[in-house]
GROMACS .gro file of C-alpha atoms in nm:
model
  388
    1MET     CA    1   0.000   0.000   0.000
    2GLU     CA    2   0.299   0.231   0.041
    3LYS     CA    3   0.388   0.216  -0.329
    4HIS     CA    4   0.051   0.215  -0.507
    5THR     CA    5  -0.256   0.437  -0.533
    6ALA     CA    6  -0.463   0.239  -0.784
    7PRO     CA    7  -0.795   0.151  -0.612
    8VAL     CA    8  -0.793  -0.212  -0.725
    9VAL     CA    9  -0.445  -0.267  -0.578
   10LEU     CA   10  -0.526  -0.086  -0.253
   11GLU     CA   11  -0.851  -0.279  -0.208
   12ALA     CA   12  -0.676  -0.612  -0.263
   13ALA     CA   13  -0.405  -0.520  -0.012
   14SER     CA   14  -0.666  -0.409   0.242
   15ARG     CA   15  -0.856  -0.737   0.208
   16ALA     CA   16  -0.533  -0.935   0.245
   17LEU     CA   17  -0.446  -0.745   0.562
   18HIS     CA   18  -0.796  -0.804   0.695
   19ALA     CA   19  -0.749  -1.178   0.641
   20LEU     CA   20  -0.416  -1.169   0.826
   21CYS     CA   21  -0.588  -1.005   1.123
   22ALA     CA   22  -0.861  -1.270   1.149
   23PRO     CA   23  -0.912  -1.379   1.515
   24GLU     CA   24  -0.872  -1.748   1.435
   25LEU     CA   25  -0.523  -1.707   1.285
   26ALA     CA   26  -0.221  -1.791   1.497
   27LEU     CA   27  -0.034  -1.510   1.321
   28ARG     CA   28  -0.300  -1.254   1.407
   29ALA     CA   29  -0.066  -1.061   1.638
   30ARG     CA   30   0.172  -0.995   1.350
   31GLY     CA   31  -0.114  -0.877   1.132
   32ASP     CA   32  -0.236  -0.643   1.406
   33LEU     CA   33   0.114  -0.505   1.453
   34LEU     CA   34   0.155  -0.444   1.080
   35ARG     CA   35  -0.183  -0.271   1.064
   36SER     CA   36  -0.101  -0.049   1.362
   37ARG     CA   37   0.233   0.056   1.215
   38MET     CA   38   0.074   0.131   0.879
   39ALA     CA   39  -0.207   0.329   1.040
   40ASP     CA   40   0.044   0.525   1.251
   41GLN     CA   41   0.242   0.623   0.942
   42LEU     CA   42  -0.064   0.713   0.734
   43ALA     CA   43  -0.229   0.908   1.015
   44ASP     CA   44   0.084   1.110   1.093
   45LYS     CA   45   0.127   1.191   0.725
   46CYS     CA   46  -0.241   1.279   0.689
   47HIS     CA   47  -0.233   1.525   0.979
   48ARG     CA   48   0.082   1.690   0.842
   49ASP     CA   49  -0.043   1.704   0.482
   50VAL     CA   50  -0.381   1.848   0.574
   51THR     CA   51  -0.222   2.112   0.797
   52ASP     CA   52   0.013   2.209   0.514
   53LEU     CA   53  -0.273   2.226   0.263
   54LEU     CA   54  -0.488   2.443   0.487
   55GLN     CA   55  -0.204   2.681   0.571
   56ALA     CA   56  -0.046   2.708   0.225
   57ALA     CA   57  -0.096   3.033   0.039
   58ALA     CA   58  -0.046   2.849  -0.290
   59LEU     CA   59  -0.081   2.476  -0.346
   60ASP     CA   60   0.235   2.291  -0.438
   61GLU     CA   61   0.172   2.015  -0.693
   62ASP     CA   62   0.396   1.762  -0.517
   63GLU     CA   63   0.236   1.831  -0.178
   64LEU     CA   64  -0.108   1.798  -0.330
   65TYR     CA   65  -0.021   1.465  -0.492
   66SER     CA   66   0.122   1.337  -0.164
   67ALA     CA   67  -0.187   1.438   0.035
   68ALA     CA   68  -0.422   1.285  -0.222
   69ALA     CA   69  -0.227   0.958  -0.224
   70THR     CA   70  -0.231   0.939   0.156
   71LEU     CA   71  -0.604   1.003   0.177
   72LYS     CA   72  -0.674   0.744  -0.093
   73ARG     CA   73  -0.483   0.482   0.104
   74ILE     CA   74  -0.661   0.573   0.425
   75SER     CA   75  -1.006   0.572   0.265
   76VAL     CA   76  -0.955   0.221   0.127
   77LEU     CA   77  -0.806   0.090   0.451
   78PHE     CA   78  -1.090   0.248   0.652
   79ASN     CA   79  -1.343   0.032   0.468
   80ALA     CA   80  -1.222  -0.293   0.624
   81HIS     CA   81  -1.029  -0.172   0.929
   82ASP     CA   82  -1.130   0.041   1.227
   83LEU     CA   83  -0.908   0.349   1.211
   84THR     CA   84  -1.110   0.562   1.453
   85PRO     CA   85  -0.836   0.553   1.723
   86TRP     CA   86  -0.613   0.755   1.488
   87GLN     CA   87  -0.845   1.060   1.500
   88LEU     CA   88  -0.877   1.111   1.124
   89PHE     CA   89  -1.223   1.266   1.139
   90ASP     CA   90  -1.099   1.612   1.236
   91PRO     CA   91  -0.846   1.672   0.954
   92CYS     CA   92  -1.081   1.532   0.690
   93SER     CA   93  -1.379   1.735   0.810
   94ARG     CA   94  -1.164   2.049   0.818
   95LEU     CA   95  -1.071   1.990   0.454
   96LEU     CA   96  -1.436   1.959   0.360
   97GLN     CA   97  -1.532   2.267   0.561
   98ARG     CA   98  -1.263   2.467   0.382
   99GLU     CA   99  -1.409   2.358   0.050
  100VAL     CA  100  -1.758   2.462   0.162
  101ASP     CA  101  -1.627   2.800   0.280
  102THR     CA  102  -1.392   2.884  -0.008
  103GLY     CA  103  -1.432   2.630  -0.289
  104GLU     CA  104  -1.053   2.617  -0.318
  105VAL     CA  105  -0.975   2.258  -0.211
  106PRO     CA  106  -0.878   2.030  -0.503
  107PRO     CA  107  -1.121   1.745  -0.577
  108GLN     CA  108  -0.850   1.476  -0.563
  109VAL     CA  109  -0.834   1.519  -0.184
  110LEU     CA  110  -1.203   1.591  -0.129
  111VAL     CA  111  -1.338   1.259  -0.259
  112PRO     CA  112  -1.129   1.038  -0.026
  113ALA     CA  113  -1.191   1.283   0.260
  114ILE     CA  114  -1.567   1.234   0.219
  115THR     CA  115  -1.513   0.859   0.223
  116CYS     CA  116  -1.301   0.879   0.539
  117VAL     CA  117  -1.554   1.077   0.744
  118HIS     CA  118  -1.825   0.840   0.625
  119PHE     CA  119  -1.641   0.531   0.747
  120HIS     CA  120  -1.550   0.704   1.071
  121VAL     CA  121  -1.919   0.751   1.148
  122LEU     CA  122  -2.002   0.390   1.061
  123TRP     CA  123  -1.723   0.252   1.279
  124GLU     CA  124  -1.828   0.475   1.568
  125LEU     CA  125  -2.182   0.343   1.534
  126SER     CA  126  -2.049  -0.013   1.555
  127HIS     CA  127  -1.876   0.076   1.885
  128LEU     CA  128  -2.204   0.152   2.064
  129PRO     CA  129  -2.293  -0.107   2.328
  130SER     CA  130  -2.622  -0.291   2.294
  131ALA     CA  131  -2.745  -0.157   2.630
  132ASP     CA  132  -2.678   0.133   2.867
  133ILE     CA  133  -2.522   0.356   2.601
  134PRO     CA  134  -2.334   0.649   2.758
  135GLN     CA  135  -2.502   0.977   2.668
  136GLU     CA  136  -2.168   1.140   2.599
  137GLN     CA  137  -2.091   0.873   2.340
  138LEU     CA  138  -2.432   0.926   2.180
  139ARG     CA  139  -2.384   1.303   2.166
  140GLY     CA  140  -2.038   1.266   2.015
  141LEU     CA  141  -2.166   1.037   1.740
  142LYS     CA  142  -2.467   1.261   1.677
  143ASN     CA  143  -2.236   1.559   1.628
  144CYS     CA  144  -2.027   1.360   1.379
  145VAL     CA  145  -2.336   1.245   1.189
  146THR     CA  146  -2.486   1.593   1.158
  147THR     CA  147  -2.147   1.739   1.061
  148VAL     CA  148  -2.093   1.486   0.782
  149ALA     CA  149  -2.451   1.521   0.658
  150SER     CA  150  -2.422   1.901   0.647
  151LEU     CA  151  -2.087   1.890   0.467
  152CYS     CA  152  -2.215   1.641   0.212
  153GLN     CA  153  -2.529   1.845   0.152
  154ASN     CA  154  -2.316   2.150   0.079
  155CYS     CA  155  -2.095   1.944  -0.153
  156LEU     CA  156  -2.395   1.845  -0.367
  157THR     CA  157  -2.343   2.167  -0.563
  158ASP     CA  158  -1.966   2.128  -0.598
  159PRO     CA  159  -1.844   2.198  -0.954
  160ASP     CA  160  -1.651   1.870  -0.965
  161PRO     CA  161  -1.866   1.568  -1.065
  162GLY     CA  162  -1.667   1.323  -0.855
  163VAL     CA  163  -1.707   1.531  -0.539
  164ARG     CA  164  -2.079   1.592  -0.572
  165GLU     CA  165  -2.150   1.229  -0.668
  166GLN     CA  166  -1.954   1.095  -0.371
  167ALA     CA  167  -2.132   1.344  -0.146
  168PHE     CA  168  -2.470   1.226  -0.276
  169VAL     CA  169  -2.390   0.857  -0.223
  170VAL     CA  170  -2.253   0.914   0.128
  171LEU     CA  171  -2.541   1.143   0.227
  172SER     CA  172  -2.794   0.888   0.100
  173ASP     CA  173  -2.619   0.613   0.294
  174LEU     CA  174  -2.621   0.819   0.615
  175LEU     CA  175  -2.992   0.891   0.577
  176LEU     CA  176  -3.049   0.519   0.530
  177VAL     CA  177  -2.832   0.398   0.818
  178PHE     CA  178  -2.967   0.663   1.055
  179GLY     CA  179  -3.321   0.627   0.925
  180PRO     CA  180  -3.637   0.519   1.110
  181GLN     CA  181  -3.535   0.152   1.136
  182LEU     CA  182  -3.232   0.238   1.353
  183ALA     CA  183  -3.446   0.289   1.665
  184GLN     CA  184  -3.672  -0.013   1.606
  185ASP     CA  185  -3.656  -0.371   1.739
  186GLY     CA  186  -3.560  -0.279   2.092
  187ARG     CA  187  -3.312  -0.006   1.998
  188ALA     CA  188  -3.512   0.292   2.123
  189ALA     CA  189  -3.200   0.428   2.295
  190LEU     CA  190  -3.061   0.511   1.949
  191ALA     CA  191  -3.350   0.748   1.868
  192PRO     CA  192  -3.134   1.060   1.928
  193LEU     CA  193  -2.917   0.952   1.634
  194LEU     CA  194  -3.200   0.958   1.380
  195LEU     CA  195  -3.136   1.182   1.081
  196PRO     CA  196  -3.471   1.268   0.921
  197PRO     CA  197  -3.435   1.468   0.598
  198ASN     CA  198  -3.613   1.803   0.609
  199ALA     CA  199  -3.818   1.933   0.318
  200GLY     CA  200  -3.527   2.137   0.183
  201LEU     CA  201  -3.295   1.837   0.172
  202GLN     CA  202  -3.560   1.619   0.009
  203SER     CA  203  -3.605   1.880  -0.263
  204GLN     CA  204  -3.229   1.905  -0.309
  205LEU     CA  205  -3.192   1.528  -0.349
  206ALA     CA  206  -3.471   1.521  -0.607
  207ALA     CA  207  -3.319   1.817  -0.793
  208PHE     CA  208  -2.982   1.639  -0.794
  209LEU     CA  209  -3.141   1.341  -0.968
  210MET     CA  210  -3.300   1.566  -1.227
  211ASP     CA  211  -2.976   1.752  -1.298
  212HIS     CA  212  -2.726   1.466  -1.292
  213VAL     CA  213  -2.916   1.142  -1.359
  214PHE     CA  214  -3.210   1.230  -1.583
  215GLN     CA  215  -3.053   1.518  -1.777
  216HIS     CA  216  -2.731   1.354  -1.894
  217GLU     CA  217  -2.616   1.463  -2.237
  218PRO     CA  218  -2.335   1.242  -2.374
  219SER     CA  219  -2.028   1.431  -2.488
  220PRO     CA  220  -1.922   1.378  -2.851
  221THR     CA  221  -1.567   1.312  -2.726
  222GLU     CA  222  -1.677   1.032  -2.491
  223ASP     CA  223  -1.561   0.686  -2.586
  224GLY     CA  224  -1.759   0.370  -2.522
  225GLU     CA  225  -1.579   0.279  -2.202
  226SER     CA  226  -1.629   0.626  -2.055
  227ARG     CA  227  -2.000   0.614  -2.133
  228ILE     CA  228  -2.033   0.277  -1.962
  229GLU     CA  229  -1.851   0.405  -1.653
  230GLU     CA  230  -2.066   0.719  -1.639
  231LEU     CA  231  -2.384   0.517  -1.683
  232HIS     CA  232  -2.276   0.288  -1.399
  233GLN     CA  233  -2.218   0.588  -1.173
  234ARG     CA  234  -2.557   0.739  -1.259
  235ARG     CA  235  -2.721   0.404  -1.183
  236VAL     CA  236  -2.549   0.404  -0.842
  237LEU     CA  237  -2.690   0.751  -0.773
  238LEU     CA  238  -3.041   0.648  -0.874
  239ALA     CA  239  -3.026   0.326  -0.670
  240SER     CA  240  -2.914   0.525  -0.365
  241PHE     CA  241  -3.219   0.751  -0.393
  242CYS     CA  242  -3.458   0.460  -0.453
  243LYS     CA  243  -3.337   0.284  -0.138
  244LEU     CA  244  -3.436   0.588   0.065
  245ILE     CA  245  -3.793   0.543  -0.057
  246ILE     CA  246  -3.802   0.166  -0.012
  247TYR     CA  247  -3.681   0.194   0.350
  248ASN     CA  248  -3.926   0.475   0.439
  249VAL     CA  249  -3.663   0.745   0.478
  250LEU     CA  250  -3.844   0.948   0.213
  251GLU     CA  251  -4.219   0.952   0.166
  252LEU     CA  252  -4.349   0.731  -0.110
  253SER     CA  253  -4.469   1.036  -0.302
  254ALA     CA  254  -4.101   1.129  -0.355
  255ALA     CA  255  -4.083   0.835  -0.595
  256SER     CA  256  -4.281   1.036  -0.850
  257ASP     CA  257  -3.954   1.209  -0.940
  258VAL     CA  258  -3.825   0.867  -1.045
  259PHE     CA  259  -4.137   0.697  -1.182
  260LYS     CA  260  -4.212   0.972  -1.432
  261HIS     CA  261  -3.888   0.888  -1.615
  262TYR     CA  262  -3.964   0.515  -1.644
  263GLY     CA  263  -4.049   0.526  -2.014
  264LYS     CA  264  -3.798   0.782  -2.136
  265PHE     CA  265  -3.499   0.625  -1.958
  266TYR     CA  266  -3.610   0.263  -1.973
  267SER     CA  267  -3.295   0.143  -2.149
  268ASP     CA  268  -3.065   0.299  -1.887
  269TYR     CA  269  -3.256   0.257  -1.562
  270GLY     CA  270  -3.559   0.040  -1.641
  271ASP     CA  271  -3.457  -0.247  -1.413
  272ILE     CA  272  -3.393  -0.018  -1.114
  273ILE     CA  273  -3.719   0.174  -1.156
  274LYS     CA  274  -3.923  -0.142  -1.215
  275GLU     CA  275  -3.786  -0.303  -0.898
  276THR     CA  276  -3.868   0.016  -0.707
  277LEU     CA  277  -4.221   0.009  -0.851
  278ASN     CA  278  -4.270  -0.350  -0.739
  279LEU     CA  279  -4.129  -0.300  -0.389
  280THR     CA  280  -4.321   0.020  -0.319
  281ARG     CA  281  -4.643  -0.147  -0.435
  282GLN     CA  282  -4.601  -0.398  -0.152
  283MET     CA  283  -4.559  -0.117   0.102
  284ASP     CA  284  -4.891   0.062   0.046
  285ARG     CA  285  -5.098  -0.003  -0.265
  286HIS     CA  286  -5.317   0.305  -0.224
  287GLU     CA  287  -5.027   0.545  -0.176
  288TRP     CA  288  -4.836   0.368  -0.453
  289ALA     CA  289  -5.122   0.421  -0.699
  290ARG     CA  290  -5.146   0.786  -0.594
  291THR     CA  291  -4.773   0.823  -0.662
  292LEU     CA  292  -4.813   0.678  -1.012
  293LEU     CA  293  -5.091   0.927  -1.072
  294LEU     CA  294  -4.878   1.209  -0.931
  295SER     CA  295  -4.603   1.123  -1.180
  296LEU     CA  296  -4.846   1.150  -1.469
  297LYS     CA  297  -5.001   1.471  -1.335
  298GLN     CA  298  -4.659   1.631  -1.303
  299LEU     CA  299  -4.571   1.543  -1.661
  300MET     CA  300  -4.907   1.671  -1.782
  301THR     CA  301  -4.869   2.001  -1.598
  302GLU     CA  302  -4.515   2.048  -1.732
  303LEU     CA  303  -4.635   1.983  -2.087
  304LEU     CA  304  -4.923   2.230  -2.060
  305LEU     CA  305  -4.686   2.497  -1.931
  306GLN     CA  306  -4.446   2.436  -2.218
  307THR     CA  307  -4.682   2.403  -2.513
  308GLY     CA  308  -5.021   2.542  -2.413
  309PRO     CA  309  -5.361   2.370  -2.432
  310GLU     CA  310  -5.321   2.207  -2.776
  311ILE     CA  311  -5.126   1.898  -2.673
  312ARG     CA  312  -5.311   1.598  -2.816
  313GLY     CA  313  -5.086   1.565  -3.119
  314ASP     CA  314  -4.768   1.645  -2.930
  315GLU     CA  315  -4.507   1.369  -2.907
  316SER     CA  316  -4.463   1.435  -2.536
  317PHE     CA  317  -4.834   1.374  -2.479
  318LEU     CA  318  -4.806   1.040  -2.654
  319GLU     CA  319  -4.510   0.958  -2.428
  320ILE     CA  320  -4.725   1.034  -2.123
  321ARG     CA  321  -4.992   0.798  -2.253
  322ASP     CA  322  -4.729   0.532  -2.315
  323LEU     CA  323  -4.603   0.573  -1.959
  324ALA     CA  324  -4.959   0.534  -1.831
  325ARG     CA  325  -4.990   0.214  -2.034
  326ARG     CA  326  -4.670   0.081  -1.874
  327PHE     CA  327  -4.804   0.170  -1.531
  328SER     CA  328  -5.136   0.000  -1.605
  329LEU     CA  329  -4.959  -0.330  -1.667
  330LEU     CA  330  -4.857  -0.328  -1.301
  331PHE     CA  331  -5.225  -0.368  -1.210
  332SER     CA  332  -5.271  -0.679  -1.427
  333LEU     CA  333  -5.227  -0.930  -1.146
  334HIS     CA  334  -5.422  -0.945  -0.819
  335GLN     CA  335  -5.715  -0.742  -0.947
  336LEU     CA  336  -5.905  -0.774  -0.621
  337ARG     CA  337  -5.607  -0.650  -0.418
  338ASN     CA  338  -5.563  -0.358  -0.655
  339ARG     CA  339  -5.933  -0.277  -0.682
  340GLN     CA  340  -5.958   0.007  -0.431
  341ALA     CA  341  -5.623   0.155  -0.531
  342LEU     CA  342  -5.727   0.157  -0.897
  343LEU     CA  343  -6.063   0.310  -0.814
  344GLY     CA  344  -5.892   0.584  -0.616
  345LEU     CA  345  -5.652   0.651  -0.902
  346HIS     CA  346  -5.944   0.697  -1.143
  347ARG     CA  347  -6.137   0.924  -0.908
  348GLU     CA  348  -5.839   1.152  -0.841
  349GLY     CA  349  -5.745   1.146  -1.208
  350ILE     CA  350  -6.093   1.254  -1.314
  351GLN     CA  351  -6.090   1.536  -1.059
  352PHE     CA  352  -5.755   1.653  -1.194
  353ALA     CA  353  -5.883   1.644  -1.552
  354LEU     CA  354  -6.182   1.863  -1.467
  355GLN     CA  355  -6.036   2.103  -1.212
  356GLU     CA  356  -5.861   2.361  -1.433
  357PRO     CA  357  -6.110   2.592  -1.604
  358GLY     CA  358  -6.010   2.709  -1.948
  359GLU     CA  359  -6.122   3.024  -2.121
  360PRO     CA  360  -6.494   3.104  -2.091
  361GLY     CA  361  -6.682   2.857  -2.305
  362GLN     CA  362  -6.373   2.635  -2.344
  363PRO     CA  363  -6.317   2.290  -2.190
  364PRO     CA  364  -6.089   2.251  -1.885
  365LEU     CA  365  -5.717   2.269  -1.965
  366ASN     CA  366  -5.649   1.928  -1.811
  367LEU     CA  367  -5.928   1.752  -2.001
  368PRO     CA  368  -5.684   1.559  -2.228
  369PHE     CA  369  -5.570   1.383  -1.911
  370LEU     CA  370  -5.880   1.164  -1.944
  371GLU     CA  371  -5.708   1.002  -2.242
  372VAL     CA  372  -5.408   0.926  -2.022
  373LEU     CA  373  -5.640   0.787  -1.757
  374SER     CA  374  -5.813   0.566  -2.013
  375GLU     CA  375  -5.498   0.351  -2.030
  376PHE     CA  376  -5.589   0.220  -1.683
  377SER     CA  377  -5.958   0.161  -1.757
  378PRO     CA  378  -5.921  -0.195  -1.895
  379ARG     CA  379  -5.784  -0.299  -1.554
  380LEU     CA  380  -6.106  -0.198  -1.378
  381LEU     CA  381  -6.357  -0.463  -1.279
  382ARG     CA  382  -6.685  -0.435  -1.468
  383PRO     CA  383  -6.893  -0.310  -1.170
  384ASP     CA  384  -6.633  -0.040  -1.104
  385ARG     CA  385  -6.647   0.081  -1.463
  386ALA     CA  386  -7.021   0.129  -1.428
  387LEU     CA  387  -6.970   0.307  -1.096
  388LEU     CA  388  -6.723   0.555  -1.246
   0.00000   0.00000   0.00000
């Protein structure tokens, strides 16, 4: 690990060291000693490098490379090994705070710094005893969690793609780990650690998806391998957001920001969105159906704002109908289970279609939405069709 910075090499070395430190090995003491020496060296260098970076009037290229290499090694080692005794949270969080304050910290040190503070929090969580948790320990961890979450939220708007993507993934993971399930199953003492996302953060996460997952324009200079790598990273971002919905960190209605792109981005994200559709249906069929309807209503409203009332021949309107048809297929099975949810979808959809008055003597602006709604009508039971 002292000679390389390539992630694949560092990860292999970290796994090998983890195996050497296994409790059942007779040579475990040697592995522990090697790990301690390596951590001592890396931590000392990290503290020096970060201090130099924060105090330097101008960044020296060699110093920057050295600091980035050290942080990369630490971030990989932190994944499999508990490095919290080496107090790496403070220098890494100071780097991130400097970036938030000035925007002058290079991205090659920011990405591993985000990873380091993330793993520090997770290891600290693993240290908590199962009972009689000291309040001071809880407060210390809570401060770390809120600090990392705040720093990552600020980094969502960083100009560097790698920094903002890593911030999004780490923030999503923190919201998941410190979500509602943390204090369940006899763990009520952990309730002070919960990290519920406020309305502003929820909006920011959804906007991030729109800007960096569903608005990607491939560069003409991109080669095939780069496109595959970028697609993989965008899929990671989308999956991180979807997990927040599946595990009740975000309200189910937040899924409308994902579901409405099911048709347009089917080739890139179809499997992820379909799995999210299926899992959220099992959570609450009524709310799930309302979220599908919300997705269609949002698209309809956006189209009316863009093109005006004459939308029936517009290609985007046909795409909305096609999306409704895809959604309707999800009601094909278990008609009795879906009956009330489907009825509710039709009732709310009809109200939406009739609520916007047009010009005097003209039909409501949303009236074409009835055509979208008609894609679901074949799934209704015959008595329900007569009722509607």
